[in-house]
PDB file of C-alpha atoms and ligand atoms in Angstrom:
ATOM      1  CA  UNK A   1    -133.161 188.621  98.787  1.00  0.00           C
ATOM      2  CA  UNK A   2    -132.677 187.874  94.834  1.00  0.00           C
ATOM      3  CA  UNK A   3    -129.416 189.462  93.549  1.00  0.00           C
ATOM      4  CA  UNK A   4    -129.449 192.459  91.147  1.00  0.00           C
ATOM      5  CA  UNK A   5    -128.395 192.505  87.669  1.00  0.00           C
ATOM      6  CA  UNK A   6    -126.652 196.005  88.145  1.00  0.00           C
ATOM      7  CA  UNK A   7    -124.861 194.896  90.984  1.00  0.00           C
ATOM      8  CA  UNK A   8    -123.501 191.533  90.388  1.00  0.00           C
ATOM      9  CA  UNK A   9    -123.676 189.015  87.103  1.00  0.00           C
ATOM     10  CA  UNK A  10    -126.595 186.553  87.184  1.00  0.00           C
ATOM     11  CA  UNK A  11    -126.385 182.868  86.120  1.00  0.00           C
ATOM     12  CA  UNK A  12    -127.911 182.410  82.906  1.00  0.00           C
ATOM     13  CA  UNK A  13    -129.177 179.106  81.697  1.00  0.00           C
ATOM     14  CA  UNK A  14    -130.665 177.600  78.741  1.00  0.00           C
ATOM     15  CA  UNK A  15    -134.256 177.701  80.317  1.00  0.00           C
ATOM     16  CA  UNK A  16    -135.414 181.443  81.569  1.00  0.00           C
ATOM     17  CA  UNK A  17    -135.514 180.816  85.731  1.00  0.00           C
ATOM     18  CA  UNK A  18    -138.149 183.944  85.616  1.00  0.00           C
ATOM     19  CA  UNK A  19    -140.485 184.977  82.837  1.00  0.00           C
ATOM     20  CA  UNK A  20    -142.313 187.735  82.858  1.00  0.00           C
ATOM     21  CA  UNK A  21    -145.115 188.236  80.251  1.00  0.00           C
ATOM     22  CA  UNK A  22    -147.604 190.610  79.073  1.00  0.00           C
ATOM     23  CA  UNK A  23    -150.813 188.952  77.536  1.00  0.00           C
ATOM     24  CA  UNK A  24    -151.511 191.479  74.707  1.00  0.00           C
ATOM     25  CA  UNK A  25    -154.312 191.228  72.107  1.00  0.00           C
ATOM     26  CA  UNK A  26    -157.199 189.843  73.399  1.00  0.00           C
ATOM     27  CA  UNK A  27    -159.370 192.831  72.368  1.00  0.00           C
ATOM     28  CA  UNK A  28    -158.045 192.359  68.572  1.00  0.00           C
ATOM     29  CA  UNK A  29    -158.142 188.539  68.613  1.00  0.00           C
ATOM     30  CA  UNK A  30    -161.828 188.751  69.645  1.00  0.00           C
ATOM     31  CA  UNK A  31    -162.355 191.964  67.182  1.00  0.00           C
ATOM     32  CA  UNK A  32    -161.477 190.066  64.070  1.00  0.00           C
ATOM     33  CA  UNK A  33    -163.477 186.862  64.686  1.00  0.00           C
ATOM     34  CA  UNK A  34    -166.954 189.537  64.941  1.00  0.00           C
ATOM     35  CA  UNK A  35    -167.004 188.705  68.891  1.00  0.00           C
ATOM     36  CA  UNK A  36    -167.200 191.184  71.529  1.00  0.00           C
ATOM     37  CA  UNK A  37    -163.852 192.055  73.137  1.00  0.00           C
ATOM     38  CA  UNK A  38    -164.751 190.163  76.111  1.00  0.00           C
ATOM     39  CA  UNK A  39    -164.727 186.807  74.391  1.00  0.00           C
ATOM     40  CA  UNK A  40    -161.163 187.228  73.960  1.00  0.00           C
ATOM     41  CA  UNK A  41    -160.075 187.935  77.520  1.00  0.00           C
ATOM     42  CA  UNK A  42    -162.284 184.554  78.173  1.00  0.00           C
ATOM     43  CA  UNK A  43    -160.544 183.066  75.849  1.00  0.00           C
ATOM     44  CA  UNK A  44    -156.873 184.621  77.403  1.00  0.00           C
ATOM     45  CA  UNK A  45    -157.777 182.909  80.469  1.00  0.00           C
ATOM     46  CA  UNK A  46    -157.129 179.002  78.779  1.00  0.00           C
ATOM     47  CA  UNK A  47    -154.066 180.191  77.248  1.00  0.00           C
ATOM     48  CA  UNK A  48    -152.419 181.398  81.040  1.00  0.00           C
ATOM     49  CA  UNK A  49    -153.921 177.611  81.540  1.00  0.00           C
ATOM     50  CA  UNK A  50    -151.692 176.283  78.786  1.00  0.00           C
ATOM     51  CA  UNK A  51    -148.877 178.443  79.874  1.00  0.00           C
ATOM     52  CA  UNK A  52    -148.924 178.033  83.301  1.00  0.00           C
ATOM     53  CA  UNK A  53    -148.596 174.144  82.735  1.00  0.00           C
ATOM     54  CA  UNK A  54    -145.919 174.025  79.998  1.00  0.00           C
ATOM     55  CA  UNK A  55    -143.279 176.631  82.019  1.00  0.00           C
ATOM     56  CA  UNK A  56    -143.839 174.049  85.142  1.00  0.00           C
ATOM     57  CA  UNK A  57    -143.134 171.258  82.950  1.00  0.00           C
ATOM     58  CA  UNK A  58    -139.974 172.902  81.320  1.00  0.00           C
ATOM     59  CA  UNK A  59    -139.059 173.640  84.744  1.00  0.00           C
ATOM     60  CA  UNK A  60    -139.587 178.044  84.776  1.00  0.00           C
ATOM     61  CA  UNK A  61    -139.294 178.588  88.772  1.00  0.00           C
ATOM     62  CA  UNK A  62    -140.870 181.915  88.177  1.00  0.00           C
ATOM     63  CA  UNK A  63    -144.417 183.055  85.819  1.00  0.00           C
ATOM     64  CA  UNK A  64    -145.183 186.639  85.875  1.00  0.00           C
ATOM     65  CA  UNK A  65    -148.254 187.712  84.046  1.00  0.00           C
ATOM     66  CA  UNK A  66    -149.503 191.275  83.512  1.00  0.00           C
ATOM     67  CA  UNK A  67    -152.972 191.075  83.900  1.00  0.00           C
ATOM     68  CA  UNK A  68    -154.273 194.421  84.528  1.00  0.00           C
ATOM     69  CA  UNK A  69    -152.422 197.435  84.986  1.00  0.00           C
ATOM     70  CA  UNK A  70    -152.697 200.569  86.566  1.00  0.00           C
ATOM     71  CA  UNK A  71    -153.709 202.463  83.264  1.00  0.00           C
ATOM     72  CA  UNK A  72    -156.201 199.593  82.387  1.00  0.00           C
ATOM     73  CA  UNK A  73    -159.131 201.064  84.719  1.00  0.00           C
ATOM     74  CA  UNK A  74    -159.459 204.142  81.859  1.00  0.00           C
ATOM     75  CA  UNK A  75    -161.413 201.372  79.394  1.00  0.00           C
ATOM     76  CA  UNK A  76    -165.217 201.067  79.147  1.00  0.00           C
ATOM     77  CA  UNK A  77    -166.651 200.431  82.709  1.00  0.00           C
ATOM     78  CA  UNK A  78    -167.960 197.340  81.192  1.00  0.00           C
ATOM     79  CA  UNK A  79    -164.803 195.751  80.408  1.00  0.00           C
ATOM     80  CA  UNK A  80    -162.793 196.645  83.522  1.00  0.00           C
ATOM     81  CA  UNK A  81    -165.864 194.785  85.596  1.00  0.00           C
ATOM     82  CA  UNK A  82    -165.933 191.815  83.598  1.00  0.00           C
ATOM     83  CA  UNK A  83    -161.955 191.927  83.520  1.00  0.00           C
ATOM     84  CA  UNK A  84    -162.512 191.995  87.526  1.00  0.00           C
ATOM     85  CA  UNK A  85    -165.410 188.912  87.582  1.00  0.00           C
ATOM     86  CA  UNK A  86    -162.952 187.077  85.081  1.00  0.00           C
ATOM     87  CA  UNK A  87    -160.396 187.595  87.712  1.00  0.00           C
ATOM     88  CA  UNK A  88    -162.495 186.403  90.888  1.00  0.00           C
ATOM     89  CA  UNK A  89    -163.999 183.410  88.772  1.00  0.00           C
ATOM     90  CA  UNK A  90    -160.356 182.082  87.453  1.00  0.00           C
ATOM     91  CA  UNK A  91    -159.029 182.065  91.150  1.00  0.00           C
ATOM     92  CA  UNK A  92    -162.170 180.000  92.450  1.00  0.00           C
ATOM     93  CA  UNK A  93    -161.894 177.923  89.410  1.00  0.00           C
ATOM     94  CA  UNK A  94    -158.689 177.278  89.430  1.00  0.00           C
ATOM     95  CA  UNK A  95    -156.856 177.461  93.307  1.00  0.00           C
ATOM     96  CA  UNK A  96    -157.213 173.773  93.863  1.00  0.00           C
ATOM     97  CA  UNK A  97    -155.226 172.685  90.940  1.00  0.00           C
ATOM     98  CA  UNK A  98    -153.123 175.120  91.414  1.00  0.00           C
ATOM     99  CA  UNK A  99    -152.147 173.677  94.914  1.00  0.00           C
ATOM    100  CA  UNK A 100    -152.043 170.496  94.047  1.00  0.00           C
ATOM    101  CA  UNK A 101    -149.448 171.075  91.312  1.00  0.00           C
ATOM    102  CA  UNK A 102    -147.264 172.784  93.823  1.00  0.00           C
ATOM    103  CA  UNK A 103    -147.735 176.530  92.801  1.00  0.00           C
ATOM    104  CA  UNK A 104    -147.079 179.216  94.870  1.00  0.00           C
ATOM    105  CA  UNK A 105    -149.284 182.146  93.883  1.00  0.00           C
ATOM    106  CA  UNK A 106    -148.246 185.692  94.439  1.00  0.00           C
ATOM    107  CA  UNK A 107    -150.607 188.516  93.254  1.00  0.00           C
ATOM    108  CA  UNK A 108    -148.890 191.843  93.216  1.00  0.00           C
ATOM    109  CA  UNK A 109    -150.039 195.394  92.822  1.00  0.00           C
ATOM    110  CA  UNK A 110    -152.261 198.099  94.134  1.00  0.00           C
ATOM    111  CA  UNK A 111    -155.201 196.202  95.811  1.00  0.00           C
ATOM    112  CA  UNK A 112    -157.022 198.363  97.697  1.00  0.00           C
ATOM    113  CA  UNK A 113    -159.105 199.668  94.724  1.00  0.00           C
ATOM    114  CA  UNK A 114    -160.503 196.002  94.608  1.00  0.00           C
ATOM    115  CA  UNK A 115    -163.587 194.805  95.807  1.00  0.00           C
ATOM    116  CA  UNK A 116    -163.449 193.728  99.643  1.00  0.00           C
ATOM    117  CA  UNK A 117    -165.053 189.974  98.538  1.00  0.00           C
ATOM    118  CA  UNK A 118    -161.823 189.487  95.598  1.00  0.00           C
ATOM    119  CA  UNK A 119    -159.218 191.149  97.992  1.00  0.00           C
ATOM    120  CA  UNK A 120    -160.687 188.625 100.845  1.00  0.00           C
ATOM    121  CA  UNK A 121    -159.715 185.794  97.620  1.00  0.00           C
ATOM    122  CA  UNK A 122    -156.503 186.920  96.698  1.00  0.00           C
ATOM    123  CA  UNK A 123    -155.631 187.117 100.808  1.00  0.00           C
ATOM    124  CA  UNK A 124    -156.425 183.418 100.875  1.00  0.00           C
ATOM    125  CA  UNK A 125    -155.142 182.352  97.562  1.00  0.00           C
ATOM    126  CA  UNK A 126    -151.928 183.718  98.724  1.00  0.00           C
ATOM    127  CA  UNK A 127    -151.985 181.576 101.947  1.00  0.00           C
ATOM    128  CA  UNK A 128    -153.375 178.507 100.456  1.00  0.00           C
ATOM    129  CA  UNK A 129    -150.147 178.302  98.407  1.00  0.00           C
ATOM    130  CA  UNK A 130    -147.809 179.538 100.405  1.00  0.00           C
ATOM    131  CA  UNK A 131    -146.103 176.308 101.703  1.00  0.00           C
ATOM    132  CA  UNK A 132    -145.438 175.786  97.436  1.00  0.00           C
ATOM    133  CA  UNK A 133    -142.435 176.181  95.582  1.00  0.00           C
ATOM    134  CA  UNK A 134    -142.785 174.168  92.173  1.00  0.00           C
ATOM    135  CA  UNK A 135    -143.455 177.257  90.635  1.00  0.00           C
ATOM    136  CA  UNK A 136    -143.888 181.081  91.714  1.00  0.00           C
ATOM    137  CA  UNK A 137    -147.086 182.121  89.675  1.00  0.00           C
ATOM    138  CA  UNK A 138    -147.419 186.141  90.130  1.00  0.00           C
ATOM    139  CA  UNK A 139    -150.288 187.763  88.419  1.00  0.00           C
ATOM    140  CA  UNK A 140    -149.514 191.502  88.590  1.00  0.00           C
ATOM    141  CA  UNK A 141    -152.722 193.039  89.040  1.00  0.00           C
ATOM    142  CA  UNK A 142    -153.601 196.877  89.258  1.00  0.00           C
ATOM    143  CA  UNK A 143    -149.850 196.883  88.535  1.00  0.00           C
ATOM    144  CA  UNK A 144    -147.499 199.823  87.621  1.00  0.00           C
ATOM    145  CA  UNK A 145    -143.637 199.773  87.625  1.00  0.00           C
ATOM    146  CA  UNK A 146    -143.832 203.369  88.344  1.00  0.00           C
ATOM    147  CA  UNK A 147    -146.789 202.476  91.532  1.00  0.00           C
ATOM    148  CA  UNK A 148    -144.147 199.726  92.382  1.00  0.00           C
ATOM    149  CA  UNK A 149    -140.938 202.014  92.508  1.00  0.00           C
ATOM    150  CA  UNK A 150    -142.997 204.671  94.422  1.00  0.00           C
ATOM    151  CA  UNK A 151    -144.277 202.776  97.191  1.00  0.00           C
ATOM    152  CA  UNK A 152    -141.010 200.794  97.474  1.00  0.00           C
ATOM    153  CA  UNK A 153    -139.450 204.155  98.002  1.00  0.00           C
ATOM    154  CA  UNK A 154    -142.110 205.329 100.918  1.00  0.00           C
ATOM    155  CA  UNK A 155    -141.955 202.309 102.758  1.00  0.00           C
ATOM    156  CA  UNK A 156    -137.752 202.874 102.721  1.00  0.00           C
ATOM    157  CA  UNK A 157    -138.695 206.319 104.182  1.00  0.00           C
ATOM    158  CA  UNK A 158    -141.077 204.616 106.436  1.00  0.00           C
ATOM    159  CA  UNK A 159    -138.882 202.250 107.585  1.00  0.00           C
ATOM    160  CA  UNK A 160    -135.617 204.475 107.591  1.00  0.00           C
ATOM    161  CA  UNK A 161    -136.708 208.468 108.237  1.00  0.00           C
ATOM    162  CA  UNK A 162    -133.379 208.934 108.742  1.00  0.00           C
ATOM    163  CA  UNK A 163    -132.430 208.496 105.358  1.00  0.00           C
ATOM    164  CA  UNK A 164    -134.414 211.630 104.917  1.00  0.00           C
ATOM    165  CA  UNK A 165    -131.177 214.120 105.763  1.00  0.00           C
ATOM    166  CA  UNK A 166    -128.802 211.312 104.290  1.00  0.00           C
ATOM    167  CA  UNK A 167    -129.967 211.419 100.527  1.00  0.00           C
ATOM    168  CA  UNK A 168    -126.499 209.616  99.279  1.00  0.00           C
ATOM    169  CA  UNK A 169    -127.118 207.037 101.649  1.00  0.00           C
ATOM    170  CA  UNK A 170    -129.905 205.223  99.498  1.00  0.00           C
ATOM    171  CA  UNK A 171    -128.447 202.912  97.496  1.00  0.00           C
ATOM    172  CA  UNK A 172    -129.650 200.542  94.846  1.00  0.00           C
ATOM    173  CA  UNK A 173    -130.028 197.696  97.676  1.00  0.00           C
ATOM    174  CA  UNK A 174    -131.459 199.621 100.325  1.00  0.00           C
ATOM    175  CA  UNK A 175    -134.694 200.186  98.091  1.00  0.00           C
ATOM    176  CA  UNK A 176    -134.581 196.689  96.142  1.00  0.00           C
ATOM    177  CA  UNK A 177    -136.167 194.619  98.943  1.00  0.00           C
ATOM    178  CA  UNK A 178    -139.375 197.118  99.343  1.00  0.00           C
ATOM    179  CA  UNK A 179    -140.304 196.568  95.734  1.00  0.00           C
ATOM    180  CA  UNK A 180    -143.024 194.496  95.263  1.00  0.00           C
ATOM    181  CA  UNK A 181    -141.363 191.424  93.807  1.00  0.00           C
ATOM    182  CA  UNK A 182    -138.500 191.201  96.147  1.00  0.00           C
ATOM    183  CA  UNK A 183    -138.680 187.333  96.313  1.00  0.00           C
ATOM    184  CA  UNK A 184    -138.235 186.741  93.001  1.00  0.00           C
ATOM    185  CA  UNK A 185    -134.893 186.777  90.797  1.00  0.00           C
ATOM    186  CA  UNK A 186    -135.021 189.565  88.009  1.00  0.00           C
ATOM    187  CA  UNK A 187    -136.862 188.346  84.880  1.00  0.00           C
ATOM    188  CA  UNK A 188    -134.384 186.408  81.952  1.00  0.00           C
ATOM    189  CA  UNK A 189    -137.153 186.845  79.431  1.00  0.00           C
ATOM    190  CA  UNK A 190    -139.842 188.813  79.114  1.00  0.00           C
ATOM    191  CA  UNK A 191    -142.549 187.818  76.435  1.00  0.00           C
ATOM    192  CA  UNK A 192    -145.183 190.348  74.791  1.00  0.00           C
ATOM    193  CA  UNK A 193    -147.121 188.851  72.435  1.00  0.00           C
ATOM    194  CA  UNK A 194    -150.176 191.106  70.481  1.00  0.00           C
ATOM    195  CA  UNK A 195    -147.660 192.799  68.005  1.00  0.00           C
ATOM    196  CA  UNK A 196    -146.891 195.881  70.243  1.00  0.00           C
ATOM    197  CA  UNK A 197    -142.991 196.731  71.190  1.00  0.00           C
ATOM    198  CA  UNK A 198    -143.817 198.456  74.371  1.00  0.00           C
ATOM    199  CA  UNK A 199    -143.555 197.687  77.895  1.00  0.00           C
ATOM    200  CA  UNK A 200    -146.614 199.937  78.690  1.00  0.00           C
ATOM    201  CA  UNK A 201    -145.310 200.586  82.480  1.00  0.00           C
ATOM    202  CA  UNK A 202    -144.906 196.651  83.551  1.00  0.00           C
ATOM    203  CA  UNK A 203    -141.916 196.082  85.471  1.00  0.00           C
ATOM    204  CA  UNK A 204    -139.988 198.687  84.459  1.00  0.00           C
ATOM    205  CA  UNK A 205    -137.363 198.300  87.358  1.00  0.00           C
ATOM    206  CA  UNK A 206    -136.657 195.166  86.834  1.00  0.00           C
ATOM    207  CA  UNK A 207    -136.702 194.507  83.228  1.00  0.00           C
ATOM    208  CA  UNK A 208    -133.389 196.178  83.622  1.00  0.00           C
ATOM    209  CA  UNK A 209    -131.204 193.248  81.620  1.00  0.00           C
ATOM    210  CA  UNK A 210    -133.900 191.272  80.389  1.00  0.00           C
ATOM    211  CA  UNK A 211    -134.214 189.761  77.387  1.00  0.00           C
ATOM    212  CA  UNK A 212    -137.365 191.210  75.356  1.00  0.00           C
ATOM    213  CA  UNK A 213    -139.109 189.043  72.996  1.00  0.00           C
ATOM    214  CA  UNK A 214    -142.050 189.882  70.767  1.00  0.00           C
ATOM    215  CA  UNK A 215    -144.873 187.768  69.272  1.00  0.00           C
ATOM    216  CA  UNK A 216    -146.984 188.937  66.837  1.00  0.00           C
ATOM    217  CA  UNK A 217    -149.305 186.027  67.984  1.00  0.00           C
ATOM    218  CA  UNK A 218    -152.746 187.548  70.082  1.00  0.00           C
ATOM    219  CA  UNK A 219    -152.585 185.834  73.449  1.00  0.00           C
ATOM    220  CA  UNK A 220    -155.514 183.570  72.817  1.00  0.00           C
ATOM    221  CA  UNK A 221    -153.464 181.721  70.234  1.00  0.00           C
ATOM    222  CA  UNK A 222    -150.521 181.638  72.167  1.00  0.00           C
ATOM    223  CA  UNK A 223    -149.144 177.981  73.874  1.00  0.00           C
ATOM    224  CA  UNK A 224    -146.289 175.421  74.509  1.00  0.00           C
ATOM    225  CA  UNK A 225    -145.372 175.895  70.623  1.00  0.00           C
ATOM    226  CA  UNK A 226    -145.177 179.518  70.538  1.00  0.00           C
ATOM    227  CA  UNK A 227    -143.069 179.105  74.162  1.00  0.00           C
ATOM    228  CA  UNK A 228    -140.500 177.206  72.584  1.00  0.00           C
ATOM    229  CA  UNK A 229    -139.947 179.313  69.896  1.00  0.00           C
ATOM    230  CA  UNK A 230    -139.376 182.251  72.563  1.00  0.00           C
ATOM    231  CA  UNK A 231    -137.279 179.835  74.504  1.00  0.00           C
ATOM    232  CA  UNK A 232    -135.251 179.203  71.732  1.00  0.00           C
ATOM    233  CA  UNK A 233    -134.689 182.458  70.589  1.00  0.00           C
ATOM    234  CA  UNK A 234    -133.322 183.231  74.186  1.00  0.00           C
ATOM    235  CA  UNK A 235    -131.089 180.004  73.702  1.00  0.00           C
ATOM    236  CA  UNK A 236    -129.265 182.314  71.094  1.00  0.00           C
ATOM    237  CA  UNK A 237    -128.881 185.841  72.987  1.00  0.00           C
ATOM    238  CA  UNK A 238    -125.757 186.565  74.494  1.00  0.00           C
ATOM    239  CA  UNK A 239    -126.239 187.829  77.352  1.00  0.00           C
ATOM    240  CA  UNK A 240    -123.302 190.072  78.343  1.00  0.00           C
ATOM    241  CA  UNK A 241    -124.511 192.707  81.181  1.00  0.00           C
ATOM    242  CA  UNK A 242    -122.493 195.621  80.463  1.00  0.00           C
ATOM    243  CA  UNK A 243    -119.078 193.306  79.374  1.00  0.00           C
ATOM    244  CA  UNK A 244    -117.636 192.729  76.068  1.00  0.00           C
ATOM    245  CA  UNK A 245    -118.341 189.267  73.578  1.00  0.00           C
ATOM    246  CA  UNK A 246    -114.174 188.425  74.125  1.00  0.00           C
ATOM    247  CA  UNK A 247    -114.660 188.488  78.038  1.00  0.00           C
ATOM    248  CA  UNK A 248    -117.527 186.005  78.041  1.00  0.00           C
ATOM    249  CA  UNK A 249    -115.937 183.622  75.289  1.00  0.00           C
ATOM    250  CA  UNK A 250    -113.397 183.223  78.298  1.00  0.00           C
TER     251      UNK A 250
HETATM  252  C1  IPE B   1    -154.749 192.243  77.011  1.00  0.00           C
HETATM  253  O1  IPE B   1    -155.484 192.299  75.845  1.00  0.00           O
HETATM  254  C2  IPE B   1    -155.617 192.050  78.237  1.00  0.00           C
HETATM  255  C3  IPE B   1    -155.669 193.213  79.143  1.00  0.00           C
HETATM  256  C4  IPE B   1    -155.068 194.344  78.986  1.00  0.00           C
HETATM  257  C5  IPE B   1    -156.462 193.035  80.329  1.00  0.00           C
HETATM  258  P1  IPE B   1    -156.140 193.656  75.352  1.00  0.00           P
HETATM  259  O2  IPE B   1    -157.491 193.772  75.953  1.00  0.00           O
HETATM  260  O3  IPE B   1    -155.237 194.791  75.602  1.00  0.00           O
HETATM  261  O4  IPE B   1    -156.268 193.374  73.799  1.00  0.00           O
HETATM  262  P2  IPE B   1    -155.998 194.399  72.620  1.00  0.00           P
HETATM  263  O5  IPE B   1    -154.606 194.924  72.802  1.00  0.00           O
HETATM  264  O6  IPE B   1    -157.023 195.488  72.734  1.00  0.00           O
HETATM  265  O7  IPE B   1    -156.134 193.570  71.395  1.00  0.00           O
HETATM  266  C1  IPE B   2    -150.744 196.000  78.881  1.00  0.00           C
HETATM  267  O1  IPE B   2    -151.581 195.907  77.791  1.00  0.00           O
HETATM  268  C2  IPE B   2    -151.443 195.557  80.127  1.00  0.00           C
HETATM  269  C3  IPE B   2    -151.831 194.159  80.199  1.00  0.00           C
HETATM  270  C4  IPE B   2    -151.633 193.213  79.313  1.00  0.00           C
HETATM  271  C5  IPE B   2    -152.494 193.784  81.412  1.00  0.00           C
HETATM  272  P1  IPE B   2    -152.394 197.168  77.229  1.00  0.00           P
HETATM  273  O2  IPE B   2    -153.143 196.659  76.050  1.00  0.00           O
HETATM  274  O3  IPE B   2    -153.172 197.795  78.311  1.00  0.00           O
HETATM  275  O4  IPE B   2    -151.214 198.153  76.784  1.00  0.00           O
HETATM  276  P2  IPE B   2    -151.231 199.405  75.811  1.00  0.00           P
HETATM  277  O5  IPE B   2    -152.309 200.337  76.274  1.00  0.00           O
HETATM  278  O6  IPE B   2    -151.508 198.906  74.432  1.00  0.00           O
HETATM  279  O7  IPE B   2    -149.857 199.973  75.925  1.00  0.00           O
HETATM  280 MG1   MG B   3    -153.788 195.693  74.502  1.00  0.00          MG
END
């Protein structure tokens, strides 16, 4: 199980091991160009392309994108079924490559909402790429961090009833493993780009330390150049997790 930033000190290197991204401002690139919404998400799609490829080539061992989240199903029916077709398309489109270039794709979220036919996809995406570890691509779909706390904590009480009449008995590492991205290390960076400063309920457990970066760049225009400049911005943070400048400069 990855190690927690609360309870011990993570390794920190130049290059974030896990970044976690949300792909804001599709809508608004789209908006100002006269297009309909839509276009933009289409056009979102090439820039995970670009993004996907230049964190495997700077050697990220973890991508995690916010896709759609558990408040997104309250836009325009239209949008949240061609968000859903975009979805089902990109995985068909794109699940060879992907397992050729050694990625290991992990979809996480609530996904019984979904269509049987994409569920039946992401089931076999999942498996197609499971023998992959060049680089852990999660696409956090029908996400929540508050969905993902919650149903850590039921299957705890599932697991452990007796826990039940032993409240002070839950600790921080008896729930960690039941949340939904237990494999992976906690995120070193997290990336927003769109403009907004908000983390709009993404992984709001384990953002805990992380390093938040904003880009005032619509996803569509984002790439390797605007990835370096977030990269190098995290080159210059000092990450200190609860101890004083003096006790790192040690
Ligand atoms: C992000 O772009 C994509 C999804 C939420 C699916 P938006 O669609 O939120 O774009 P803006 O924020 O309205 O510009
Ligand atoms: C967050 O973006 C969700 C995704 C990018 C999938 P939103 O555009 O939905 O966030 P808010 O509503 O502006 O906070
Ligand atoms: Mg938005």
């Amino acid at each position: 199980m990855a190690s927690s930033s609360t309870l011990s000190i993570p390794e920190s290197s130049d290059i974030p091991q896990h970044l976690a991204i949300i792909m804001d401002g599709n809508g608004r690139w789209a908006t100002k160009r006269f297009l309909p919404r839509t276009a933009g998400h289409m056009r979102g799609v090439q820039a995970v392309r670009r993004v996907v490829e230049a964190c495997g080539e700077r050697g990220v061992e973890y991508l995690t994108l916010f896709a759609f989240s558990s408040e997104n199903w309250r836009r325009p029916k239209e949008e949240v079924s061609l968000l859903m077709r975009l979805f089902m398309q990109t995985l068909e489109k794109q699940i060879s490559k992907l397992e050729r270039q050694g990625v290991r794709l992990h979809i996480v979220g609530d996904l019984s909402p979904f269509e049987p036919r994409l569920q039946e996809m992401i089931r076999d995406a999942q498996a197609r790429t499971a023998g992959n570890n060049a680089l852990h691509l999660t696409i956090a779909a029908n996400y929540g961090g508050r969905w993902d706390i919650l149903q850590a904590l039921r299957k705890l009480m599932a697991a452990k009833p007796e826990l039940a009449s032993q409240p002070d008995a839950i600790a921080e590492s008896e729930l960690a493993p039941y949340l939904s991205m237990a494999y992976a290390p906690e995120p070193d960076l997290f990336i927003r780009t769109g403009g907004e400063q908000r983390i709009s309920n993404f992984l709001i457990w384990q953002l805990a330390y992380t390093e938040l970066y904003f880009s005032d760049d619509f996803w569509p225009d984002f790439g390797a150049k605007e990835l370096d400049a977030a990269f190098e911005w995290y080159r210059t943070r000092e990450r200190r997790f609860g101890r004083t400048s003096a006790q790192l400069a040690r």
